[in-house]
mmCIF file of C-alpha atoms in Angstrom:
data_model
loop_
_atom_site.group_PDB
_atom_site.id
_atom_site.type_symbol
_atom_site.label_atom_id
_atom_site.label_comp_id
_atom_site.label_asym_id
_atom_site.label_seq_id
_atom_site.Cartn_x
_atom_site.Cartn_y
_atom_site.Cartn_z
ATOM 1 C CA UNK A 24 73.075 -13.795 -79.775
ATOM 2 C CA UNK A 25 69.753 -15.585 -78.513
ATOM 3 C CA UNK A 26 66.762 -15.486 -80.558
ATOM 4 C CA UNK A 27 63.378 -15.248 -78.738
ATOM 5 C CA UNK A 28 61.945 -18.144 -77.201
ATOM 6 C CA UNK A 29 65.162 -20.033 -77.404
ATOM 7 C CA UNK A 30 67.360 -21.039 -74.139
ATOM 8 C CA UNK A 31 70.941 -20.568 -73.795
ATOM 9 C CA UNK A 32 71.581 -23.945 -74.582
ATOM 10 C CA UNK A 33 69.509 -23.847 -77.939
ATOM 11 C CA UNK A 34 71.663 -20.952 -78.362
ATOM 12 C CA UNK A 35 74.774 -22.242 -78.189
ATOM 13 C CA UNK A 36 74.021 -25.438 -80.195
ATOM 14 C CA UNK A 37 72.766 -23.104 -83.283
ATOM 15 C CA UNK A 38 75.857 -20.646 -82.611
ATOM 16 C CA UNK A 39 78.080 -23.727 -82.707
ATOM 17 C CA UNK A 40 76.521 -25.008 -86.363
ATOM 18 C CA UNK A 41 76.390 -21.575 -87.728
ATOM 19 C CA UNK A 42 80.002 -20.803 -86.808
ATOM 20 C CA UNK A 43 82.128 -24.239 -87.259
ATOM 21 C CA UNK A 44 79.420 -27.111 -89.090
ATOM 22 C CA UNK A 45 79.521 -28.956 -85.272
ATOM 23 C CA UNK A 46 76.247 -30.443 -84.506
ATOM 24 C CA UNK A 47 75.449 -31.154 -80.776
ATOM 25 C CA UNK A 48 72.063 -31.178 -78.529
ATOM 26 C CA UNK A 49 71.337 -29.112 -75.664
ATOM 27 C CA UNK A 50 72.160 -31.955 -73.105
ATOM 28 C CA UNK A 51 75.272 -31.507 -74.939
ATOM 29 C CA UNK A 52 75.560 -28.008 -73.124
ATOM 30 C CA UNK A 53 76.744 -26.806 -69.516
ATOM 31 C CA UNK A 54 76.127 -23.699 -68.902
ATOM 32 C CA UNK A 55 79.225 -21.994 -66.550
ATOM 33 C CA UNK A 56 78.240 -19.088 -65.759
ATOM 34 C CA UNK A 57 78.062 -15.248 -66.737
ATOM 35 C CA UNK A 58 80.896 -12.909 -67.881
ATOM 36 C CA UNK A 59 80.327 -9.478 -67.064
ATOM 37 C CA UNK A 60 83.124 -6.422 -68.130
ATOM 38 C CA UNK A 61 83.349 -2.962 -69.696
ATOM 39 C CA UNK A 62 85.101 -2.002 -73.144
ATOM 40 C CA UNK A 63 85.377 1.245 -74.787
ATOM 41 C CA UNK A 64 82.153 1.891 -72.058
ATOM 42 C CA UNK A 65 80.227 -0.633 -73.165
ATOM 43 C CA UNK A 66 79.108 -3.269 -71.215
ATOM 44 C CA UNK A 67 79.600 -6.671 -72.236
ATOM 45 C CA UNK A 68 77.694 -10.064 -70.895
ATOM 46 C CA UNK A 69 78.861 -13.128 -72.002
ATOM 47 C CA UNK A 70 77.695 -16.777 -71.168
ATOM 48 C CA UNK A 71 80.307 -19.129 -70.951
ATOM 49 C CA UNK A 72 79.603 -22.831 -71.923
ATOM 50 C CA UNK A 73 80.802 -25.847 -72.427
ATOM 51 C CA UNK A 74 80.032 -28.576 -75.101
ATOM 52 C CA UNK A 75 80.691 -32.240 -74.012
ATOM 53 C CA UNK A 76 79.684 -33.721 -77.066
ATOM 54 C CA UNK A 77 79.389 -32.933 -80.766
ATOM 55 C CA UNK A 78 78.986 -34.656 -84.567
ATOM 56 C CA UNK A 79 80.876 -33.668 -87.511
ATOM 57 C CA UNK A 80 84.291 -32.081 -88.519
ATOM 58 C CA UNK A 81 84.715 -27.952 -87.997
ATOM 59 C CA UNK A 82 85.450 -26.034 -90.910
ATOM 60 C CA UNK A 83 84.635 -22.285 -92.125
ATOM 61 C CA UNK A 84 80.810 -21.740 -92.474
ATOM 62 C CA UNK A 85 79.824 -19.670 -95.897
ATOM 63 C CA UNK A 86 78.420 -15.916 -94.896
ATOM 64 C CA UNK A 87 80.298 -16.472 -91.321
ATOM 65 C CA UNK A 88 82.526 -13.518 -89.991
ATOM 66 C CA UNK A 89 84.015 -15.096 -87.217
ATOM 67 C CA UNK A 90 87.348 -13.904 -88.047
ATOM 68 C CA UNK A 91 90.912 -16.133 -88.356
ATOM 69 C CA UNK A 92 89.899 -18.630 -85.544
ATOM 70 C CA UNK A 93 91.458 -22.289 -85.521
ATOM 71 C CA UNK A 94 91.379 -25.509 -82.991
ATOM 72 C CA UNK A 95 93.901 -25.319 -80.380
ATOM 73 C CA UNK A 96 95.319 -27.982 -77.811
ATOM 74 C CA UNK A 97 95.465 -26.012 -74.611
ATOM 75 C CA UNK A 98 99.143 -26.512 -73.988
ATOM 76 C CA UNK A 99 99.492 -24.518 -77.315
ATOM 77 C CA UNK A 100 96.837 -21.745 -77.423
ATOM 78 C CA UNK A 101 98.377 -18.473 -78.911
ATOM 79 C CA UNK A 102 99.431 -15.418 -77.127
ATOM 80 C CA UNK A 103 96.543 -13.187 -78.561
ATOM 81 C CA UNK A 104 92.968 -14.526 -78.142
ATOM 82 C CA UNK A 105 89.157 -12.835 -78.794
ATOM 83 C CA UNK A 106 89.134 -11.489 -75.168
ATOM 84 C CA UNK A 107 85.791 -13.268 -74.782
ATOM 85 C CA UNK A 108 87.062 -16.537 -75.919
ATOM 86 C CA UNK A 109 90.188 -15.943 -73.214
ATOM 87 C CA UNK A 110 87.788 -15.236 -70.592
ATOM 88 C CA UNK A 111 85.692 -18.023 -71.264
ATOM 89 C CA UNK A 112 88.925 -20.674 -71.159
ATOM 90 C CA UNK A 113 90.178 -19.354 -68.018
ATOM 91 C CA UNK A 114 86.305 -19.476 -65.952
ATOM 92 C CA UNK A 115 86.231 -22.719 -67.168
ATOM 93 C CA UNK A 116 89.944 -23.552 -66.330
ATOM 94 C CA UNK A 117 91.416 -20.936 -63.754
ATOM 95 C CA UNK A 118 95.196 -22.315 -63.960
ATOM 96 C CA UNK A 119 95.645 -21.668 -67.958
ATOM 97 C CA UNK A 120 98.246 -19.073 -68.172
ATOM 98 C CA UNK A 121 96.163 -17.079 -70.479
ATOM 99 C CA UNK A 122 96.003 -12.812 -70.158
ATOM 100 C CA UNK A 123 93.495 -11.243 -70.647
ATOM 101 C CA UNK A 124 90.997 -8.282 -70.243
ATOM 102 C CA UNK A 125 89.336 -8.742 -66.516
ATOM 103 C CA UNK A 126 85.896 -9.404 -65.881
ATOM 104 C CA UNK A 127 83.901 -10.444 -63.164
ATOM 105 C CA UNK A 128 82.551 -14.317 -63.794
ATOM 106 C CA UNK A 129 79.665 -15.220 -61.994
ATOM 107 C CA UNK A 130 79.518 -19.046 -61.863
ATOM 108 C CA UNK A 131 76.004 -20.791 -62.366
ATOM 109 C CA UNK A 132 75.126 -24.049 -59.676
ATOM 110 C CA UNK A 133 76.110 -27.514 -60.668
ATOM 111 C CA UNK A 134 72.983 -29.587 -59.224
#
């Protein structure tokens, strides 16, 4: 979630320490675009990143919920992802034969 005052990279570097123990910078960060699709009628935006560079080993944060989520090469993800997370991988990489829950991806510019 984004805090005031912070961007979406800031966000995604704290996310990523608060959730594995990975520190990176926001010039670590591109942005890919938005995620927008409907569950149980709600509404769900998501912005999809990607982090090119990082410090330090992931592991299991104390007082994280994040549920049973592991490092996968992407010639081996498993059948059943977070739908976000599945989303995400296949904005950012159309051809990975991953199924999922549509939603309409709206990619941001690459200057």
């Amino acid at each position: 979630m984004v805090e005031p005052g912070e961007s979406l990279q800031e966000t995604v570097v704290r996310e990523l320490a608060e959730e594995t123990g990975l520190t990176a910078t926001p010039a670590d960060v591109r942005l890919l675009g938005t995620l927008l699709d409907r569950v149980d009628g709600v509404v769900r935006l998501t912005v999809a990143a990607e982090v090119t560079a990082w410090q330090g080993e992931p592991a299991d944060q104390p007082g994280e919920k994040v549920g049973d989520w592991r490092w996968y090469a992407l010639d081996r993800l498993p059948q059943e992802l977070f739908v976000c997370s599945a989303q995400a991988l296949t904005a950012w990489r159309p051809g990975l034969p991953i199924d999922h829950t549509p939603a309409h991806f709206t990619p941001y510019e690459i200057a």
